[in-house]
mmCIF file of C-alpha atoms and ligand atoms in Angstrom:
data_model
loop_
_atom_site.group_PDB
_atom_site.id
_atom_site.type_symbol
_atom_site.label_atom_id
_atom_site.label_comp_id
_atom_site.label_asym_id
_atom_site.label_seq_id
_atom_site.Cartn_x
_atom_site.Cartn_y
_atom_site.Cartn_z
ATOM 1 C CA UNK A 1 47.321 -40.770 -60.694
ATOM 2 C CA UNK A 2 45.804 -43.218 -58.220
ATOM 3 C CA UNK A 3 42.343 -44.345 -58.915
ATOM 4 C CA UNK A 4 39.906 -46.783 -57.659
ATOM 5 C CA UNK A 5 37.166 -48.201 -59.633
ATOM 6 C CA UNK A 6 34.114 -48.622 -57.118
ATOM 7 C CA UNK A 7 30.881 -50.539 -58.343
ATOM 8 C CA UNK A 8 28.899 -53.541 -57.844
ATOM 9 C CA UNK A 9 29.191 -56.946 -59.939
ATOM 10 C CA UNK A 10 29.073 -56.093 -63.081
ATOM 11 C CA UNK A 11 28.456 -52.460 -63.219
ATOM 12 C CA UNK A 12 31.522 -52.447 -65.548
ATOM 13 C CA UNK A 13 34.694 -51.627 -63.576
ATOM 14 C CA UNK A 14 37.185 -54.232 -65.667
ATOM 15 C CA UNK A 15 35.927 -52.765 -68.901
ATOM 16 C CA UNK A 16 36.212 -49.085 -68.119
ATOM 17 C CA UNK A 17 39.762 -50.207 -66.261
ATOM 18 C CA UNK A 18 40.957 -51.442 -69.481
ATOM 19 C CA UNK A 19 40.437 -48.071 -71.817
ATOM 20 C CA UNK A 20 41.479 -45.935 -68.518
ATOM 21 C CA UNK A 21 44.578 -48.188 -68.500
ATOM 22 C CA UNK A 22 45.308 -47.713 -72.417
ATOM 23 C CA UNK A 23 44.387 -44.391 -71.980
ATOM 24 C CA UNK A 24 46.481 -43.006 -68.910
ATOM 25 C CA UNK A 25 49.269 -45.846 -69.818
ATOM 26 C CA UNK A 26 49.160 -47.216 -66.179
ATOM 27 C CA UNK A 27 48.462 -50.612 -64.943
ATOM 28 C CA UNK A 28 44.779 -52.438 -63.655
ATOM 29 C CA UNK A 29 45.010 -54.247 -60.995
ATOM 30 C CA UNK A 30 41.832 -56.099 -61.176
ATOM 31 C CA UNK A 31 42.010 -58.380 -57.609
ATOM 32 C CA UNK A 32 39.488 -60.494 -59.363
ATOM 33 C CA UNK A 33 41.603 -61.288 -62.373
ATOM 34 C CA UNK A 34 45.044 -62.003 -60.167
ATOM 35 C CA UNK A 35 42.329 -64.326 -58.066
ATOM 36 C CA UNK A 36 41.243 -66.572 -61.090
ATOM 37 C CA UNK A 37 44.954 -66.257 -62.937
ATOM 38 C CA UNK A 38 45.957 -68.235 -59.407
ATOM 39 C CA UNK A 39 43.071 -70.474 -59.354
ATOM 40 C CA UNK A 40 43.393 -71.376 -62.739
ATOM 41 C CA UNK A 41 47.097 -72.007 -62.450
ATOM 42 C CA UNK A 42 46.608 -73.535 -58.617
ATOM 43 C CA UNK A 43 48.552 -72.081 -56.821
ATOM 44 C CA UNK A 44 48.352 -72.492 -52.754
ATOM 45 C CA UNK A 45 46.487 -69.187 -53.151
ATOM 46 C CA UNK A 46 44.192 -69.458 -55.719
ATOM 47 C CA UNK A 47 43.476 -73.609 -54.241
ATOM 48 C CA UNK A 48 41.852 -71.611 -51.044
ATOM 49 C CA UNK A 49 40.626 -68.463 -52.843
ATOM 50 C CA UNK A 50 38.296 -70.956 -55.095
ATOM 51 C CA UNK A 51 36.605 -72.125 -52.116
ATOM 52 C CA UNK A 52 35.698 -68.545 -51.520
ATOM 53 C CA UNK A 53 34.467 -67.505 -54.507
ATOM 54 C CA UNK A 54 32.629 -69.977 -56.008
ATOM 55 C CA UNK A 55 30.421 -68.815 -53.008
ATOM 56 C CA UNK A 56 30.303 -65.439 -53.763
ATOM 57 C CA UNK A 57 31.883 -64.395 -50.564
ATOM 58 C CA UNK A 58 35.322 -62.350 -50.196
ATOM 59 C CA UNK A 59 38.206 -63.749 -50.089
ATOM 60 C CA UNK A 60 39.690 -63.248 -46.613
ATOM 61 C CA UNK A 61 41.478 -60.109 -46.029
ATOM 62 C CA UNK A 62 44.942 -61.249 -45.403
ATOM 63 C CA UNK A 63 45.362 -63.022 -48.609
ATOM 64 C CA UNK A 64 44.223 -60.069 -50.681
ATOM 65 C CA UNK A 65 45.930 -57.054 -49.257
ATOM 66 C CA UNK A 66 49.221 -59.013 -49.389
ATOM 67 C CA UNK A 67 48.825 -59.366 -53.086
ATOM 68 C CA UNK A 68 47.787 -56.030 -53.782
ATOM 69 C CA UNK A 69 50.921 -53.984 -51.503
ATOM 70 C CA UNK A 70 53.031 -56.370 -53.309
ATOM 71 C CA UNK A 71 51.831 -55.372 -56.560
ATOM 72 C CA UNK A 72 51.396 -51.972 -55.860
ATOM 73 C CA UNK A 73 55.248 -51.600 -55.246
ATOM 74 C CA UNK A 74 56.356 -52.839 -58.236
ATOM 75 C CA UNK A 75 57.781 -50.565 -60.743
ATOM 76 C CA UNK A 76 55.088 -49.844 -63.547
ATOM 77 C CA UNK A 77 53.087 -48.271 -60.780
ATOM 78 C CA UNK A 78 55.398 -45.315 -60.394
ATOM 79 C CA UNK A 79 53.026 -43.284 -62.357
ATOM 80 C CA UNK A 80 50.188 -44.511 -60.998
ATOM 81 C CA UNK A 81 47.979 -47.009 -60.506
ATOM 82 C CA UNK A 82 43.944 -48.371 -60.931
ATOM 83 C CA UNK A 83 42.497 -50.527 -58.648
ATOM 84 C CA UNK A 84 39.632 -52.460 -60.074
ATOM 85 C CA UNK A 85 37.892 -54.410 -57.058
ATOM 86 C CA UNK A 86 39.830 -53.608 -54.386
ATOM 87 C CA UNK A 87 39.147 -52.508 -51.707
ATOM 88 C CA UNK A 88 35.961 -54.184 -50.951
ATOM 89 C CA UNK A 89 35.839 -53.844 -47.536
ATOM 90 C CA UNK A 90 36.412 -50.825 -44.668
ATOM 91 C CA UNK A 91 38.886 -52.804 -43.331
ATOM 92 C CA UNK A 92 41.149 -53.149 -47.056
ATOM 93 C CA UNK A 93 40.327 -49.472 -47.514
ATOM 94 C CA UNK A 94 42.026 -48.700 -44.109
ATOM 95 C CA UNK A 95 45.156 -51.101 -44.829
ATOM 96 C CA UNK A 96 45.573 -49.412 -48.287
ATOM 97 C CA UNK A 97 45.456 -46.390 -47.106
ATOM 98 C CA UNK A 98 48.308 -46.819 -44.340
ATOM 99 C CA UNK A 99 50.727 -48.773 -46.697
ATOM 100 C CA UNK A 100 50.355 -45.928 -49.340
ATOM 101 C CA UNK A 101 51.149 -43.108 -46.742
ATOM 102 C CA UNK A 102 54.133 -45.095 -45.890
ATOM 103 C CA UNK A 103 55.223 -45.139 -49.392
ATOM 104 C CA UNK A 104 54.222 -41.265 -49.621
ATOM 105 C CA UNK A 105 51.415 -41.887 -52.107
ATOM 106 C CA UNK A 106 47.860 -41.687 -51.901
ATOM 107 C CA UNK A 107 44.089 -42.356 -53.536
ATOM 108 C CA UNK A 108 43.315 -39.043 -55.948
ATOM 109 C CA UNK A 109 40.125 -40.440 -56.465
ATOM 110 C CA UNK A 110 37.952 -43.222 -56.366
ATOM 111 C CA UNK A 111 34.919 -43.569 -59.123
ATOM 112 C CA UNK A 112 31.703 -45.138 -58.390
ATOM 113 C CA UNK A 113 29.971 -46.919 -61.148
ATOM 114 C CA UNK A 114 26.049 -46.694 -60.489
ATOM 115 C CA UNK A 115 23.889 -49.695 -62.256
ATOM 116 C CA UNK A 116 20.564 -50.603 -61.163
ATOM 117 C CA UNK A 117 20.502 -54.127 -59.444
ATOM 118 C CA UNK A 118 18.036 -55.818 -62.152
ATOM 119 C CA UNK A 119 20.605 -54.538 -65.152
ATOM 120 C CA UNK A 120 23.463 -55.763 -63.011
ATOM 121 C CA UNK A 121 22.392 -59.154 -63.360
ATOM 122 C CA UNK A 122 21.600 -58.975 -67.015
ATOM 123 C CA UNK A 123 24.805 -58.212 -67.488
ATOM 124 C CA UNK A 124 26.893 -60.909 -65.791
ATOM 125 C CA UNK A 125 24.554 -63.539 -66.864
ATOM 126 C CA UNK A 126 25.513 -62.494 -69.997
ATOM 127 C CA UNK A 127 29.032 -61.787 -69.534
ATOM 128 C CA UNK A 128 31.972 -63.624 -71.517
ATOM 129 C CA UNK A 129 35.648 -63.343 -70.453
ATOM 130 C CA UNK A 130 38.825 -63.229 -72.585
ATOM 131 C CA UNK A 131 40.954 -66.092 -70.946
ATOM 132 C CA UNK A 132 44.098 -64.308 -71.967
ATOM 133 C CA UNK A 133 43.665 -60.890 -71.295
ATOM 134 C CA UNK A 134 40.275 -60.661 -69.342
ATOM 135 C CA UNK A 135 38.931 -58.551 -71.823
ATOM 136 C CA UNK A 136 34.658 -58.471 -70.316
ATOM 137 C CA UNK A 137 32.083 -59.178 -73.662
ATOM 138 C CA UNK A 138 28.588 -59.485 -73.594
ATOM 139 C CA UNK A 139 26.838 -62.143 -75.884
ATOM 140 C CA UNK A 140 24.290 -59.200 -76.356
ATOM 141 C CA UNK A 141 25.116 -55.713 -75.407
ATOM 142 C CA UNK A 142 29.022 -56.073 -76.027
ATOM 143 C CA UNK A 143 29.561 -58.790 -78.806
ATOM 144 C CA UNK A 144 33.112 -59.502 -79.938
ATOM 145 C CA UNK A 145 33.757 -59.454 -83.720
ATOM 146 C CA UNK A 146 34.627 -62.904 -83.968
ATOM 147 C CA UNK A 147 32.385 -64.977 -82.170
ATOM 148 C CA UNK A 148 33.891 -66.693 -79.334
ATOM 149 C CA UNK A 149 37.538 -64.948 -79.377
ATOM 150 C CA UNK A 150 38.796 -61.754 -77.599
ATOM 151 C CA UNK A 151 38.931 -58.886 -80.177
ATOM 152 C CA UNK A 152 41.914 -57.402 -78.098
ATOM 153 C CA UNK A 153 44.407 -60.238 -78.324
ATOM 154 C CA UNK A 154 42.440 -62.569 -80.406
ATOM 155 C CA UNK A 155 42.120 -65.760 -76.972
ATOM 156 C CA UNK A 156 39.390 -67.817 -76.314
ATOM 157 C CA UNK A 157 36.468 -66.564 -74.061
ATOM 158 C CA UNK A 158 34.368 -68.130 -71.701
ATOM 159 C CA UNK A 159 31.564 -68.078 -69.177
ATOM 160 C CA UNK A 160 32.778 -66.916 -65.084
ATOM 161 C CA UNK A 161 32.482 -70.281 -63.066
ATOM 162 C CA UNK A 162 30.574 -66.810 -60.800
ATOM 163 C CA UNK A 163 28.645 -66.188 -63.052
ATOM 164 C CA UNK A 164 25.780 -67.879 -62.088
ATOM 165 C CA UNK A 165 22.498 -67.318 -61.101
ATOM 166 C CA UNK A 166 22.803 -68.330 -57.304
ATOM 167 C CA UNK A 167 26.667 -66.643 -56.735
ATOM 168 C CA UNK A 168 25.721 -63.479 -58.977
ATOM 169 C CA UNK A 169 22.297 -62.796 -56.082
ATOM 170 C CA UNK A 170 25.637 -64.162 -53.438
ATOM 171 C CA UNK A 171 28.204 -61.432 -55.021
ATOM 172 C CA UNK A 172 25.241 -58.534 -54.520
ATOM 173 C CA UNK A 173 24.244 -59.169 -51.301
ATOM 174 C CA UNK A 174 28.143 -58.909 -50.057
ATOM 175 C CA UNK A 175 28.501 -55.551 -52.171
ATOM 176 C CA UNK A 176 25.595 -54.065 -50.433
ATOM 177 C CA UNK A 177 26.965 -55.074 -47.231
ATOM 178 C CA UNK A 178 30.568 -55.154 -47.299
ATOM 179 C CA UNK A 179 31.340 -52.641 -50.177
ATOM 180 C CA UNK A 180 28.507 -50.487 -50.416
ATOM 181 C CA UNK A 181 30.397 -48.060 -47.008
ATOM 182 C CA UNK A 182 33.145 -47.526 -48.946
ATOM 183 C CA UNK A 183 30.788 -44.943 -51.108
ATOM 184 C CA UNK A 184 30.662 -43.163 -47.477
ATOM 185 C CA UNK A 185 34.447 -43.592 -46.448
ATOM 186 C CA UNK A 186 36.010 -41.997 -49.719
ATOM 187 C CA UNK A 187 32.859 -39.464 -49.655
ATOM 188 C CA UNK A 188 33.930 -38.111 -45.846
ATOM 189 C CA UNK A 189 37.505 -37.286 -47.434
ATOM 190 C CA UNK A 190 36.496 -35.571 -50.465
ATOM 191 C CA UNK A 191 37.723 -38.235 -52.760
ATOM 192 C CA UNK A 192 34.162 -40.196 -54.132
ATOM 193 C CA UNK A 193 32.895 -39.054 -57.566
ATOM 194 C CA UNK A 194 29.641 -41.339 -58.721
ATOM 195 C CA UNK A 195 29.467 -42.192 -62.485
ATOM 196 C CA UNK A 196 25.874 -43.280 -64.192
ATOM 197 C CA UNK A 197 26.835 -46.569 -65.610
ATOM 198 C CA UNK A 198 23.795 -47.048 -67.794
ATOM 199 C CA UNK A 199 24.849 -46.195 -71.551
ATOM 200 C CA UNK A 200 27.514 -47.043 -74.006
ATOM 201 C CA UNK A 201 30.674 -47.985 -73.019
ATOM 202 C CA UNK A 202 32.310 -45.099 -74.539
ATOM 203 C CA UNK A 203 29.998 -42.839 -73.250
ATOM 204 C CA UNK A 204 30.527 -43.571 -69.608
ATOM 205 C CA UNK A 205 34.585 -43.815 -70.578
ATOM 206 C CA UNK A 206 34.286 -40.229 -71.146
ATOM 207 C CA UNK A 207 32.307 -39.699 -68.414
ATOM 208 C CA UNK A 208 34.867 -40.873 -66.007
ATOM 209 C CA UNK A 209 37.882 -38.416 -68.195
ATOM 210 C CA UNK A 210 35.889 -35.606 -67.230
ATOM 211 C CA UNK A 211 35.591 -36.395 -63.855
ATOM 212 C CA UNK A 212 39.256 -37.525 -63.331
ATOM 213 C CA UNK A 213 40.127 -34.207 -65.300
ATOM 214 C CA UNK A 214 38.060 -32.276 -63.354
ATOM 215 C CA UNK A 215 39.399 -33.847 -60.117
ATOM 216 C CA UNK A 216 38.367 -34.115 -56.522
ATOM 217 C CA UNK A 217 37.190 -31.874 -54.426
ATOM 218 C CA UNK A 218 40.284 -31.609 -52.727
ATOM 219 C CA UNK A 219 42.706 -30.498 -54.962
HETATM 220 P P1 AP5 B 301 35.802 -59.537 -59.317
HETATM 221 O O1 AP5 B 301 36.465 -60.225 -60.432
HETATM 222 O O2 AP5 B 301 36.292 -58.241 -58.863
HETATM 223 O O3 AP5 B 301 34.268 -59.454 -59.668
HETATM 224 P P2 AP5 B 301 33.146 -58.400 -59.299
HETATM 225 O O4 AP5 B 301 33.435 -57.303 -58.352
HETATM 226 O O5 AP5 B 301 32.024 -59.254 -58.947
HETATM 227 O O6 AP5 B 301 32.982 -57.558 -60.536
HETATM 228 P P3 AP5 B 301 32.863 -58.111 -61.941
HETATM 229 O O7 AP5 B 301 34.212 -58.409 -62.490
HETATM 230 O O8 AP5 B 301 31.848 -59.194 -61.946
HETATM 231 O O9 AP5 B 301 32.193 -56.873 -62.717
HETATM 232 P P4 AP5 B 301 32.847 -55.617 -63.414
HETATM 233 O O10 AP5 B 301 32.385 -54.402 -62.688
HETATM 234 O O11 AP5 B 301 34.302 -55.778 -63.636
HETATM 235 O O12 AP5 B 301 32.057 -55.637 -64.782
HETATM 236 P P5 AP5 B 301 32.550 -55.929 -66.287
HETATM 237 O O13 AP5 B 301 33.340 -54.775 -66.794
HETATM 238 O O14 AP5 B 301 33.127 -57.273 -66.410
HETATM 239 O O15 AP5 B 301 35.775 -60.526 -58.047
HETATM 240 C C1 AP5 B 301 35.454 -61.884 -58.164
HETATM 241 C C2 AP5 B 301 35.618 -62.582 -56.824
HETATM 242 O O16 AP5 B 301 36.990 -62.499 -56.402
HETATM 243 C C3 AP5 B 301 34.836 -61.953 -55.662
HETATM 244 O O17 AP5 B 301 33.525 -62.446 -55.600
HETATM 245 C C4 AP5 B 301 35.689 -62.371 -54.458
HETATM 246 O O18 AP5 B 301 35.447 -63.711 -54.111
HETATM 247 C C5 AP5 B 301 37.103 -62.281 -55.007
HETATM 248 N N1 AP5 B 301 37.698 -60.945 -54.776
HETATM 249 C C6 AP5 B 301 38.078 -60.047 -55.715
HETATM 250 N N2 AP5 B 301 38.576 -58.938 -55.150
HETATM 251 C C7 AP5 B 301 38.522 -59.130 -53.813
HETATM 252 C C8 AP5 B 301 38.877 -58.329 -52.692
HETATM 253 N N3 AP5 B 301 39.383 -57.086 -52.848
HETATM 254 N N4 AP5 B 301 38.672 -58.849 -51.463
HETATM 255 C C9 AP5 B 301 38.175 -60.085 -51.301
HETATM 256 N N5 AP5 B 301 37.801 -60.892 -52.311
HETATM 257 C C10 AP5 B 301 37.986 -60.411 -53.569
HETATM 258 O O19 AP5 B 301 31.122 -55.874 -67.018
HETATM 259 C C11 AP5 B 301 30.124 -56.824 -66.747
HETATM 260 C C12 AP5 B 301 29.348 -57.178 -68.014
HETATM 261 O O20 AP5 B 301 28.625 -56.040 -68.474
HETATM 262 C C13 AP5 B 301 30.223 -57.599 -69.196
HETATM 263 O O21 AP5 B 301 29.558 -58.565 -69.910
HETATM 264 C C14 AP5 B 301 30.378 -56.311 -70.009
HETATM 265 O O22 AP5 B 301 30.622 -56.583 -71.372
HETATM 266 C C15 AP5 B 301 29.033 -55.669 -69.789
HETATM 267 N N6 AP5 B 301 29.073 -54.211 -69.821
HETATM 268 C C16 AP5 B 301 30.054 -53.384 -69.330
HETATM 269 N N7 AP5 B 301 29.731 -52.086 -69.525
HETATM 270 C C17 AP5 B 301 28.522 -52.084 -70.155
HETATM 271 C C18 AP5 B 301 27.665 -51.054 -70.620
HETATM 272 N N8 AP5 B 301 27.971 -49.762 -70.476
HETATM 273 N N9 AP5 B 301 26.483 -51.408 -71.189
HETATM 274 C C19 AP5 B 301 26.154 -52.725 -71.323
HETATM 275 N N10 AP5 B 301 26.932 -53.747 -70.920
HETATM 276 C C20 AP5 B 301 28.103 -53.430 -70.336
HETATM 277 MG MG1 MG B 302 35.746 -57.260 -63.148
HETATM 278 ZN ZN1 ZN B 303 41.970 -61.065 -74.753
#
């Protein structure tokens, strides 16, 4: 099974990913967590993706679709895959596409996560990040059991250097633009299912089984 996570900042994509990953026992590939594993470790990569996203903006096109083909083809994503954050743009959707017919795969579906703008900002003000694992909390709606370290592998967590008031407003504007057609592209080929993302985090896990069970409309 090949899935894509769809949704604005913050509507919840890397915390669904992570059940749906346990769950299905196939790998996340969160483009935003390979970014920030490279910037914190700085790499050539992650030295120019910084600049990027410290503004908000995407990083260019080139840089990210490399990463992802190349992780796509390695061998835990036999079975399947789910892309959390990529693609972001028409242009990555298109690229994706192409390199997966050529490897005689495809998307089965991609899942939009629906928040309202104004709780979409509550949230990633809010947010906390395992450093470790990348595990999202909340230091109100999702609180870990030990303050300050990741319940799933026991790290430190800390605040996005994103995460902040000016790049969060940045980080929506470019989803409404740049992301927002993708809703359309996947919806023209049968393959766009949209999720309400308001409600516990289990809940809306089990919203996204039945839809995945129930499939798209093409098959
Ligand atoms: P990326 O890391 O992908 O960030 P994003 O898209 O902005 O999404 P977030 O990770 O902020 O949100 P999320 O949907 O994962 O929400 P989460 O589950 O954490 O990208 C960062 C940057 O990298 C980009 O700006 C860009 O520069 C670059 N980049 C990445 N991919 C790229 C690409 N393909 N092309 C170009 N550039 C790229 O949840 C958010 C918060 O809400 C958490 O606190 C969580 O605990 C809480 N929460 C989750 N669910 C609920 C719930 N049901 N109720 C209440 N709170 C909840
Ligand atoms: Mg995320
Ligand atoms: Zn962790």
């Amino acid at each position: 099974m090949n899935l894509i996570l769809l949704g604005a900042p913050g509507a919840g994509k890397g915390t669904q990913g992570k059940t749906l990953s346990e769950t299905y026992k196939i790998p996340q590939i969160s483009t935003g967590d390979i970014l920030r594993a490279n910037v914190r470790s700085k790499t050539q990569l992650g030295v120019k993706a910084k600049e990027f996203m410290d503004k908000g903006a995407l990083v260019p096109d080139g840089v990210v679709v490399n990463m992802v083909v190349d992780r796509i083809r390695q061998d835990d994503c036999v079975n399947g895959f789910i892309l959390d954050g990529f693609p972001r743009n028409l242009n990555q959707a298109a690229v994706l596409e192409s390199t997966l017919r050529e490897m005689g795969k495809k998307i089965d579906l991609a899942i939009g996560i629906d928040v309202e703008r104004k709780e979409l900002v509550r949230r990633l003000s809010g947010r906390r990040v395992c450093r470790k694992c990348g595990a999202s909390y909340h230091v109100i709606f999702n609180t870990p059991v030990n303050i300050g370290m990741c319940d799933k592998c026991g790290s430190e967590i800390y605040q996005r250097d994103d995460d902040k008031e000016e790049t969060i407003e940045a980080r929506l504007k470019v989803y409404e633009q740049e992301t927002l057609p993708l809703i359309e592209y996947y919806g023209g080929k049968g393959l766009y299912k949209s999720i309400d993302g308001i409600g516990s985090v289990d809940k809306i896990t089990k919203d996204i089984m039945d839809a995945i069970a129930k499939g798209s409309s093409n098959s």
